[in-house]
XYZ file of C-alpha atoms in Angstrom:
664
model
C 8.464 -23.957 -31.889
C 11.410 -25.297 -30.233
C 13.631 -24.619 -33.163
C 12.264 -20.982 -33.593
C 12.776 -20.225 -29.884
C 16.154 -21.487 -30.041
C 17.137 -19.740 -33.239
C 15.830 -16.411 -31.559
C 17.766 -16.814 -28.367
C 21.331 -17.992 -30.034
C 20.810 -14.903 -32.543
C 20.173 -12.437 -29.645
C 23.632 -14.098 -28.326
C 25.311 -13.115 -31.371
C 24.092 -9.682 -31.880
C 24.645 -9.055 -27.954
C 28.005 -9.877 -28.618
C 28.599 -7.707 -31.878
C 26.599 -4.866 -30.068
C 29.382 -4.872 -27.275
C 32.374 -4.656 -29.649
C 30.966 -2.333 -32.191
C 29.892 -0.071 -29.278
C 33.080 0.069 -27.481
C 35.229 0.060 -30.801
C 33.064 2.697 -32.280
C 33.407 5.420 -29.438
C 37.241 4.652 -28.960
C 37.686 5.269 -32.471
C 35.146 7.814 -33.239
C 33.338 6.124 -35.832
C 29.684 7.023 -35.478
C 28.993 4.421 -38.277
C 30.133 1.825 -35.681
C 28.442 3.504 -32.975
C 25.080 3.856 -34.962
C 25.718 -0.359 -35.849
C 25.976 -1.179 -32.229
C 23.084 0.450 -31.328
C 20.904 -1.080 -34.080
C 22.261 -4.103 -32.988
C 20.781 -3.576 -29.556
C 17.313 -2.883 -31.039
C 17.584 -6.260 -33.020
C 18.526 -8.193 -29.766
C 15.160 -6.852 -28.088
C 13.239 -7.923 -31.239
C 14.726 -11.537 -30.921
C 14.400 -11.825 -27.296
C 10.805 -10.579 -27.782
C 10.153 -13.114 -30.595
C 11.360 -15.880 -28.055
C 9.325 -14.733 -25.369
C 6.119 -14.742 -27.823
C 6.914 -18.000 -29.013
C 6.941 -19.676 -25.472
C 3.713 -17.564 -24.758
C 1.978 -19.313 -27.930
C 3.544 -22.866 -26.827
C 1.748 -22.575 -23.498
C -1.405 -20.982 -24.920
C -1.797 -23.858 -27.545
C -0.641 -26.587 -25.165
C 2.234 -27.676 -26.956
C 3.695 -30.366 -24.897
C 6.325 -31.254 -26.956
C 8.304 -28.529 -25.298
C 9.700 -30.117 -22.111
C 9.046 -26.780 -20.029
C 5.652 -26.349 -21.243
C 4.843 -30.073 -20.218
C 6.536 -29.409 -16.902
C 4.708 -26.105 -15.771
C 1.141 -26.547 -17.237
C -1.927 -28.759 -17.803
C -5.099 -28.642 -19.798
C -7.244 -28.309 -16.842
C -5.626 -24.794 -15.953
C -7.457 -21.602 -16.510
C -5.761 -19.714 -19.621
C -4.212 -16.866 -17.283
C -2.505 -19.247 -15.163
C -1.439 -21.063 -18.261
C 0.314 -18.006 -19.778
C 1.783 -17.005 -15.845
C 3.333 -20.332 -16.092
C 5.732 -18.764 -18.594
C 7.709 -17.551 -15.724
C 6.966 -20.171 -13.042
C 9.914 -22.332 -13.718
C 13.566 -21.576 -13.821
C 14.048 -21.389 -17.498
C 10.960 -19.307 -18.227
C 11.711 -16.818 -15.295
C 15.325 -16.272 -16.843
C 13.883 -15.725 -20.481
C 11.212 -13.338 -18.719
C 14.280 -11.542 -16.818
C 15.817 -11.329 -20.296
C 12.961 -10.075 -22.068
C 11.961 -7.126 -19.692
C 15.745 -5.932 -19.528
C 15.637 -5.894 -23.491
C 12.533 -3.677 -23.420
C 13.906 -1.313 -20.891
C 17.029 -1.307 -22.861
C 14.924 -0.242 -25.805
C 12.949 2.619 -23.964
C 16.440 4.037 -22.850
C 17.618 3.957 -26.444
C 14.316 5.633 -27.513
C 14.460 8.284 -24.636
C 18.125 9.266 -25.126
C 18.115 9.309 -28.941
C 18.267 13.366 -29.224
C 21.680 14.900 -29.323
C 22.983 15.919 -26.068
C 25.992 15.583 -23.491
C 24.431 12.337 -22.589
C 25.326 11.033 -26.227
C 28.830 10.324 -25.201
C 27.758 7.857 -22.573
C 25.251 5.869 -24.667
C 27.723 3.529 -26.410
C 29.015 2.293 -23.078
C 25.694 1.989 -21.864
C 24.553 -0.239 -24.453
C 27.689 -2.473 -24.187
C 27.004 -2.849 -20.670
C 23.311 -3.648 -21.025
C 24.175 -6.022 -23.805
C 26.835 -7.757 -21.658
C 24.273 -8.716 -19.360
C 21.521 -9.604 -22.150
C 24.408 -11.623 -23.650
C 24.881 -13.743 -20.719
C 21.221 -14.388 -20.188
C 21.469 -15.218 -23.888
C 24.218 -17.889 -23.141
C 22.300 -19.250 -20.262
C 18.885 -19.792 -22.340
C 20.811 -21.061 -25.520
C 23.458 -23.465 -24.219
C 22.741 -24.107 -20.443
C 19.006 -23.835 -19.572
C 16.750 -23.883 -22.503
C 13.078 -23.379 -22.188
C 13.001 -24.692 -25.673
C 13.957 -28.236 -25.001
C 12.053 -30.567 -26.858
C 10.730 -34.017 -25.715
C 11.109 -36.920 -27.974
C 7.234 -37.879 -27.747
C 4.936 -35.268 -26.755
C 2.617 -36.257 -23.672
C -0.902 -35.993 -24.423
C -1.180 -33.535 -20.959
C 1.030 -31.511 -18.848
C 2.006 -31.937 -15.019
C 0.883 -28.415 -14.001
C 1.974 -25.938 -11.504
C 3.142 -26.062 -8.004
C 0.029 -25.809 -5.841
C 1.245 -22.789 -4.066
C 1.277 -21.048 -7.440
C -2.413 -21.434 -7.963
C -3.202 -18.139 -6.740
C -3.703 -14.260 -7.656
C -0.489 -13.379 -6.551
C 1.069 -15.683 -8.969
C 0.006 -13.125 -11.893
C 1.494 -10.066 -10.337
C 4.313 -10.714 -7.597
C 6.753 -12.633 -9.768
C 6.905 -10.531 -12.557
C 7.198 -7.707 -10.343
C 10.149 -9.034 -8.465
C 11.919 -10.213 -11.180
C 11.423 -6.971 -13.329
C 12.858 -5.019 -10.187
C 15.765 -7.319 -9.737
C 16.492 -6.598 -13.543
C 16.003 -2.615 -13.433
C 19.049 -2.049 -11.780
C 21.159 -3.069 -14.495
C 20.435 0.451 -16.255
C 21.413 2.858 -13.666
C 24.618 0.515 -13.151
C 25.161 1.072 -16.974
C 24.888 4.373 -16.842
C 27.421 4.495 -13.920
C 30.208 2.319 -15.567
C 29.353 4.287 -18.411
C 30.348 7.564 -16.663
C 33.626 5.718 -15.699
C 34.801 4.443 -18.959
C 34.006 7.855 -20.567
C 35.476 9.790 -17.508
C 32.197 12.009 -17.468
C 32.256 11.886 -13.658
C 30.031 15.090 -13.218
C 26.411 15.117 -12.762
C 25.289 13.940 -16.062
C 25.203 10.376 -15.293
C 23.560 10.900 -12.040
C 20.598 12.913 -13.594
C 20.283 10.137 -15.837
C 20.368 7.419 -13.371
C 18.355 8.980 -10.838
C 15.054 8.216 -12.588
C 15.902 5.015 -13.956
C 16.903 4.062 -10.173
C 13.520 5.349 -9.035
C 11.711 3.101 -11.595
C 13.820 0.182 -10.331
C 13.281 0.914 -6.753
C 9.567 1.346 -6.636
C 9.104 -1.954 -8.726
C 11.241 -4.189 -6.675
C 9.802 -2.380 -3.465
C 6.242 -3.228 -4.577
C 7.649 -6.860 -5.547
C 8.665 -6.978 -1.809
C 5.095 -5.865 -0.510
C 3.500 -8.167 -2.935
C 5.365 -11.073 -1.930
C 4.674 -10.661 1.728
C 0.889 -10.140 0.690
C 1.109 -13.416 -1.122
C 2.875 -15.328 1.568
C 0.345 -13.856 4.296
C -2.885 -15.277 2.402
C -1.416 -18.582 1.016
C 1.094 -20.266 3.241
C -1.242 -20.252 6.208
C 1.428 -19.572 8.939
C -0.180 -16.132 10.234
C 2.540 -13.969 9.055
C 3.975 -12.339 6.040
C 7.954 -12.041 6.403
C 9.805 -15.031 7.370
C 13.143 -13.535 6.781
C 13.560 -16.397 4.274
C 16.792 -16.305 2.162
C 14.990 -15.304 -1.009
C 13.177 -12.652 0.721
C 16.558 -11.512 2.113
C 18.098 -11.290 -1.309
C 15.214 -9.450 -3.031
C 15.169 -6.793 -0.004
C 18.913 -6.229 0.072
C 19.612 -4.401 -3.561
C 16.171 -2.451 -2.342
C 17.797 -1.129 0.601
C 21.057 -0.162 -1.281
C 18.977 1.281 -3.957
C 17.258 3.489 -1.082
C 20.587 4.673 0.199
C 21.877 5.666 -3.502
C 18.764 7.536 -4.188
C 19.202 9.765 -0.858
C 22.977 10.023 -1.418
C 23.119 11.296 -5.089
C 20.982 14.276 -3.519
C 24.327 15.275 -1.808
C 26.233 14.987 -4.960
C 23.542 17.387 -7.242
C 23.411 19.984 -4.357
C 27.044 19.970 -2.852
C 29.237 17.824 -5.481
C 29.802 15.597 -2.501
C 29.971 11.657 -2.236
C 30.867 11.083 -5.954
C 32.783 8.091 -5.122
C 30.529 6.531 -2.655
C 27.465 6.916 -5.153
C 29.303 4.955 -7.892
C 30.009 2.284 -5.337
C 26.255 2.307 -4.219
C 24.891 1.665 -7.638
C 27.242 -0.999 -8.380
C 26.595 -2.770 -4.951
C 22.913 -2.543 -5.900
C 23.434 -4.476 -9.134
C 25.599 -7.039 -7.727
C 22.996 -7.775 -5.009
C 20.468 -7.847 -7.579
C 22.486 -10.667 -9.612
C 23.377 -12.301 -6.192
C 19.402 -12.436 -5.738
C 18.782 -14.381 -9.205
C 21.898 -16.711 -8.629
C 20.297 -17.613 -5.174
C 16.941 -18.331 -6.353
C 18.003 -19.785 -9.586
C 20.778 -22.118 -8.400
C 18.871 -23.622 -5.499
C 22.149 -23.022 -3.367
C 20.250 -22.042 -0.232
C 17.522 -23.789 1.188
C 13.851 -22.015 0.637
C 10.352 -22.315 -0.134
C 10.641 -19.842 -2.795
C 13.870 -21.016 -4.490
C 14.217 -23.793 -7.457
C 15.863 -27.014 -7.243
C 19.597 -27.345 -7.378
C 20.890 -26.722 -10.850
C 24.093 -26.229 -13.076
C 23.513 -22.531 -13.754
C 24.673 -21.639 -10.114
C 28.769 -21.448 -11.510
C 27.753 -19.549 -14.500
C 26.075 -16.919 -12.189
C 29.010 -17.048 -9.911
C 31.540 -16.462 -12.727
C 29.531 -13.547 -14.476
C 28.850 -11.771 -10.772
C 32.721 -12.333 -10.268
C 34.044 -10.835 -13.557
C 31.132 -8.005 -13.169
C 32.754 -6.999 -9.618
C 36.367 -7.194 -10.737
C 35.738 -5.365 -13.925
C 33.591 -2.675 -12.291
C 36.167 -2.255 -9.236
C 38.986 -1.829 -11.763
C 37.291 1.069 -13.813
C 36.458 2.650 -10.347
C 40.030 2.470 -9.122
C 41.203 3.708 -12.233
C 39.155 7.068 -12.041
C 39.266 7.042 -8.292
C 41.785 10.343 -8.447
C 38.921 12.093 -10.421
C 36.120 11.416 -7.651
C 37.216 13.810 -4.958
C 34.181 15.789 -3.482
C 33.924 19.682 -4.140
C 33.115 20.274 -0.626
C 33.336 18.719 2.687
C 31.179 17.821 5.575
C 30.795 21.481 7.566
C 28.709 20.176 10.666
C 27.208 17.126 12.227
C 24.033 19.060 12.437
C 23.148 19.480 8.478
C 21.472 17.464 5.876
C 24.792 16.310 4.254
C 25.472 14.269 7.993
C 21.810 12.956 7.965
C 22.292 11.606 4.689
C 25.768 10.089 5.476
C 24.475 8.579 8.592
C 21.177 7.230 6.472
C 23.604 5.489 4.071
C 25.489 3.800 6.727
C 22.609 2.748 8.241
C 21.241 1.102 4.986
C 24.488 -0.561 4.556
C 24.746 -1.984 8.121
C 21.170 -3.210 7.703
C 22.045 -4.770 4.224
C 25.421 -6.301 5.562
C 23.667 -7.931 8.523
C 20.908 -9.442 6.405
C 23.658 -10.656 4.008
C 25.910 -12.047 6.706
C 22.795 -13.848 8.199
C 21.739 -15.283 4.624
C 25.028 -16.859 3.540
C 26.038 -18.012 7.243
C 24.889 -21.443 6.683
C 27.093 -21.742 3.332
C 30.106 -20.446 5.101
C 29.514 -22.514 8.214
C 29.226 -25.640 6.039
C 31.971 -24.995 3.913
C 34.638 -24.178 6.736
C 33.286 -26.129 9.701
C 31.304 -28.740 7.907
C 28.498 -27.832 10.071
C 24.701 -27.768 9.086
C 23.220 -24.427 10.663
C 20.284 -22.426 10.287
C 19.886 -18.634 10.853
C 16.352 -17.765 11.838
C 14.094 -14.694 12.386
C 15.214 -13.905 15.691
C 18.998 -13.080 14.339
C 17.490 -10.624 11.795
C 15.093 -8.768 14.239
C 17.676 -8.466 16.778
C 20.336 -7.309 14.438
C 18.390 -5.359 11.583
C 15.625 -4.333 13.946
C 17.413 -1.413 15.747
C 19.412 -0.517 12.697
C 16.008 -0.095 10.703
C 14.643 2.103 13.760
C 17.603 4.298 13.223
C 16.644 4.753 9.730
C 12.983 5.598 10.465
C 14.356 8.391 13.256
C 16.373 9.718 10.194
C 13.513 9.993 7.809
C 12.265 12.786 10.169
C 15.478 14.328 11.070
C 17.100 14.829 7.642
C 14.489 16.703 5.923
C 14.279 19.425 8.652
C 18.084 19.924 8.585
C 19.465 22.598 6.782
C 22.218 22.239 4.332
C 25.735 22.826 5.529
C 24.984 23.741 9.266
C 21.710 24.090 11.564
C 21.545 26.657 14.146
C 19.859 26.216 17.491
C 17.049 28.467 16.687
C 16.678 26.463 13.575
C 16.387 23.278 15.535
C 13.845 24.585 17.903
C 11.921 25.866 15.271
C 11.850 22.694 13.253
C 11.625 19.969 15.917
C 9.564 21.356 18.604
C 6.218 20.492 17.070
C 7.068 17.135 16.041
C 8.595 16.024 19.309
C 5.678 17.275 21.046
C 3.296 15.486 18.756
C 5.185 12.258 19.281
C 4.990 12.542 23.083
C 1.307 13.583 23.050
C 0.603 10.321 20.730
C 2.393 8.248 23.043
C 0.618 9.325 25.850
C -3.037 8.711 23.942
C -1.633 5.365 23.177
C -0.599 4.551 26.407
C -4.314 5.378 27.655
C -5.160 2.885 25.076
C -3.055 0.224 26.611
C 0.258 0.587 24.321
C 2.699 -0.542 27.096
C 5.308 -3.057 25.293
C 8.948 -1.229 24.881
C 9.282 -2.274 21.351
C 5.876 -0.916 20.300
C 6.338 2.231 22.210
C 9.767 2.782 20.544
C 8.330 2.001 17.155
C 5.233 3.794 17.263
C 6.933 6.806 18.716
C 9.130 6.939 15.762
C 6.341 6.575 13.619
C 4.506 9.450 14.966
C 7.706 11.575 14.980
C 8.402 11.388 11.436
C 4.687 11.661 10.734
C 4.845 15.033 12.799
C 7.822 16.229 10.512
C 5.841 15.448 7.281
C 2.737 16.968 8.312
C 4.611 19.881 9.509
C 6.148 20.555 6.025
C 3.073 20.207 4.396
C 1.149 22.533 6.662
C 3.702 25.326 6.688
C 4.261 25.092 2.818
C 0.590 25.160 2.154
C 0.179 28.155 4.603
C 3.208 30.008 3.385
C 1.574 29.741 -0.400
C -1.912 30.706 0.780
C -0.493 33.990 2.283
C 1.449 34.636 -0.776
C -1.044 33.842 -3.618
C -4.609 34.131 -1.602
C -5.335 30.566 -2.958
C -7.580 28.282 -0.681
C -5.651 25.910 1.414
C -6.632 22.841 -0.950
C -5.505 24.543 -3.936
C -2.528 25.938 -2.112
C -1.298 22.162 -0.953
C -1.897 21.192 -4.691
C 0.189 23.883 -6.177
C 2.727 23.187 -3.385
C 2.936 19.692 -4.413
C 3.068 20.418 -8.295
C 5.770 22.999 -8.159
C 7.887 20.563 -5.695
C 7.152 17.201 -7.093
C 10.771 15.574 -5.980
C 10.138 16.948 -2.496
C 6.902 16.212 -1.449
C 6.618 13.303 -3.426
C 9.453 11.911 -1.245
C 7.425 13.136 1.706
C 4.393 10.807 0.444
C 7.003 8.199 0.357
C 7.948 8.645 3.911
C 4.397 8.446 4.921
C 3.958 5.065 2.934
C 6.976 4.004 4.857
C 5.578 4.763 8.042
C 2.453 2.798 7.306
C 4.512 -0.092 6.542
C 6.421 0.308 9.690
C 3.610 0.662 11.957
C 1.812 -2.223 10.438
C 4.972 -4.434 11.173
C 5.158 -3.247 14.756
C 1.182 -3.717 15.473
C 1.302 -7.273 13.960
C 4.715 -8.553 15.361
C 3.874 -7.151 18.981
C 0.089 -7.611 19.346
C -0.667 -10.682 17.495
C -2.748 -13.019 19.119
C -3.312 -16.921 18.355
C -4.867 -20.109 19.195
C -5.412 -23.331 17.806
C -8.817 -25.853 18.142
C -10.604 -28.852 16.974
C -14.225 -28.437 16.717
C -17.039 -30.592 16.431
C -20.185 -29.250 14.862
C -21.777 -26.464 17.064
C -18.553 -26.065 19.110
C -16.774 -22.525 19.341
C -13.530 -20.968 20.124
C -13.520 -17.254 21.050
C -10.197 -15.372 20.495
C -10.379 -11.487 21.305
C -13.785 -9.952 19.903
C -14.171 -12.947 17.733
C -16.519 -16.233 18.413
C -15.697 -18.774 15.759
C -18.341 -21.674 15.563
C -17.836 -24.661 13.323
C -20.401 -26.460 10.861
C -18.296 -29.341 9.482
C -16.760 -29.286 6.222
C -18.023 -28.915 2.481
C -16.281 -30.871 -0.503
C -16.353 -29.677 -4.144
C -14.471 -31.484 -6.973
C -13.506 -28.801 -9.553
C -11.439 -29.663 -12.726
C -8.326 -31.025 -11.566
C -8.675 -30.043 -7.951
C -10.787 -31.141 -5.024
C -11.491 -28.227 -2.525
C -12.451 -28.494 1.040
C -14.123 -25.890 2.801
C -14.177 -25.255 6.665
C -17.805 -24.074 7.142
C -17.478 -21.526 9.938
C -19.586 -18.693 11.025
C -17.651 -15.802 12.772
C -19.953 -13.656 15.060
C -22.650 -14.948 13.169
C -21.250 -14.277 9.720
C -20.054 -16.913 7.157
C -16.154 -17.832 6.742
C -14.991 -20.166 4.649
C -11.156 -21.290 4.932
C -10.181 -24.084 2.169
C -7.757 -26.630 1.615
C -7.340 -27.428 -1.886
C -5.878 -30.991 -3.262
C -4.673 -30.706 -6.703
C -4.481 -34.128 -9.083
C -1.095 -33.266 -10.321
C 0.233 -32.737 -6.752
C -1.907 -34.807 -4.435
C 0.954 -35.061 -1.435
C 0.992 -31.118 -1.330
C -2.048 -29.670 -0.363
C -2.365 -25.932 -0.741
C -3.899 -23.490 1.664
C -6.605 -20.745 1.250
C -6.831 -18.575 4.541
C -10.220 -17.410 5.727
C -9.485 -13.568 6.112
C -11.727 -11.024 7.993
C -10.125 -7.632 7.604
C -10.543 -4.122 9.083
C -8.669 -1.042 9.062
C -7.077 -2.004 12.650
C -6.824 -5.847 12.366
C -7.417 -9.040 10.483
C -8.901 -12.128 11.529
C -6.981 -15.084 10.053
C -8.321 -18.713 10.153
C -6.547 -21.488 8.767
C -8.149 -25.025 8.119
C -5.529 -27.185 9.473
C -7.218 -30.333 9.162
C -10.335 -32.802 9.681
C -11.879 -35.751 10.520
C -15.062 -37.120 9.202
C -17.231 -35.685 6.078
C -20.082 -33.218 5.656
C -21.861 -31.319 8.506
C -20.687 -33.989 10.903
C -16.842 -33.475 10.409
C -14.704 -32.126 13.043
C -12.432 -29.294 11.797
C -8.921 -28.260 13.242
C -8.168 -24.353 13.075
C -5.317 -22.269 13.567
C -6.768 -18.696 14.375
C -4.803 -15.424 14.576
C -5.767 -11.934 15.276
C -3.059 -9.662 13.086
C -3.413 -5.985 14.120
C -2.635 -3.137 11.681
C -1.341 -5.831 8.783
C -3.750 -3.935 6.220
C -1.594 -1.037 6.730
C 1.342 -2.666 5.119
C -0.514 -3.435 1.913
C -1.723 0.321 2.020
C 1.696 1.433 2.251
C 2.519 -0.322 -0.541
C -0.281 1.642 -2.483
C 0.984 5.080 -1.219
C 4.374 3.933 -1.963
C 3.678 3.935 -5.916
C 1.291 6.875 -5.489
C 4.537 8.863 -3.901
C 7.228 7.935 -6.560
C 4.753 8.603 -9.287
C 4.347 12.164 -7.918
C 8.192 12.489 -7.345
C 8.890 11.298 -11.214
C 6.097 13.183 -12.885
C 7.578 15.025 -15.713
C 7.199 18.866 -15.238
C 4.614 20.829 -17.579
C 6.055 22.471 -20.384
C 4.898 26.037 -20.840
C 2.847 26.360 -23.912
C 4.704 28.348 -26.796
C 2.733 31.473 -28.317
C 3.270 33.220 -31.307
C 3.430 37.190 -30.655
C 3.139 39.752 -33.395
C 4.707 42.870 -32.556
C 3.479 45.820 -34.811
C 6.026 46.983 -37.280
C 7.439 50.444 -36.086
C 6.299 53.678 -38.240
C 8.375 54.132 -41.097
C 9.413 50.621 -41.540
C 9.572 49.188 -44.763
C 8.042 45.508 -45.461
C 10.082 42.909 -47.445
C 8.011 40.645 -49.587
C 9.472 37.809 -52.002
């Protein structure tokens, strides 16, 4: 298996280099045969990387501990689903997964763009860019960090996974996040192809938008799933700690969001052509930077791997990508002038531009806070850390501005807004937000941060509801459809617009959930003997000792509790292979409006007579964040759903009188 996997990786590296040369030379000398040969080589790279990935999966499935990577990340005591998930649990395997998903994505693009059309002139350059990225990954996997390194003497059993990875989140969060980071390669490749080919109109934008939306939703869901995993595994009562690895996964998503909004100005008004190219480049650079941070171990994080030798390789590749991309950009810059200028600050164009600046401001604030410890150590030899207070104080107001523009932008007309239009568009949402805040004040919402956050969310919700209601009423009057059918037809006929509104509602749910859980979280700690209770909010928690359960490879200790008379059992798990690192299984009681979150922090004694130490939290509105993630996916699917193709019908017209038929 070691030899087979290594041969596939090295072969993929060689073919990726050939595909780059063949594609670029072929398009420059106008040789269709060379271009086709480069495309065939790209298909072969997908096949070889797939073969390498399948080889490693099979090695995990059959417990082939002759491979160091298999031995280091699995054991015979693990269930099969976790054994297969261990494929991407370590550095080498995650790099192989990254390359594998990119190769599959590139094959999908090749298949979708196989037909003749104006986009065909871009495809050789697209292939060259994607193969350059895959060639770099194959270089790492083949010669620097191989998952197919063999052990001289195969052990009888493996080390197994880190205890934090024995969880349902392991099956979906890492592959989603890695795929999200990888996916920005494709729209970046189209942007570079447009620069190289000199096709700087809207062709590359139309192609990149769909692939950018795919990358955006995958990475967005990866971030939400990461927050969900941290929430129920780490046992600290929160879901987002502004950890460096969390930050580097968020940054390309923020820039990608700016890109998805900004390209509408190029499509509609021929504006921001150079800006859009820069945005997609930055999104790609940040995705590589994020992969570099996690894999190099250069920044301390609970999520990062140990310090490794691949860091300089990633840094070199990132530097070459930045220098090469900017060289192409400045070469073509004279041809990237906008067709139109900004007519008024009261316009949709201005809203989009300010929206972009806020997104980039948030991204820069997060980037600086993330790398500042490195800068301080390099320049002043000081060990410093940047914690959540910095990110909340700096990024929070900027994100509030983003939410405000989510409501303003869609209601603004293109070019210029009149006073009557502003009054007609904003009167109802503003009034609704004021009324909503009055109701919240009666319910006890008085904190300034909560009032501002909920007020912004209510305003944007009002704008979205207004757009749906007005559109459905107009269609009802025009067609006579009932209101439900009119609403469905409205969405179906303008998926991009109304799917975007659904995405906005998803972001409002996530924002409201974050505000509620940050401002109104309650917590307490208690050590309880059997029969003793602690009360927090509307919950009374009574202790009944502990219960031990020895499972294969792990000892599970349950805190036996009752909450308002109902059973709840937070856990600690101690794995045989990592006895010094117990993992937490939080006790959760969720409702649509709040979570009861109980952590078994420790115990003294055994069985029903043991004392238990608990950390108890009430987290309002946290479930809204997970609901927002689901709605985010739904809205994106609506936006991207292909339009129905009209059915073709054969119509036979009668021959005119006196016509002569022709037979053969």
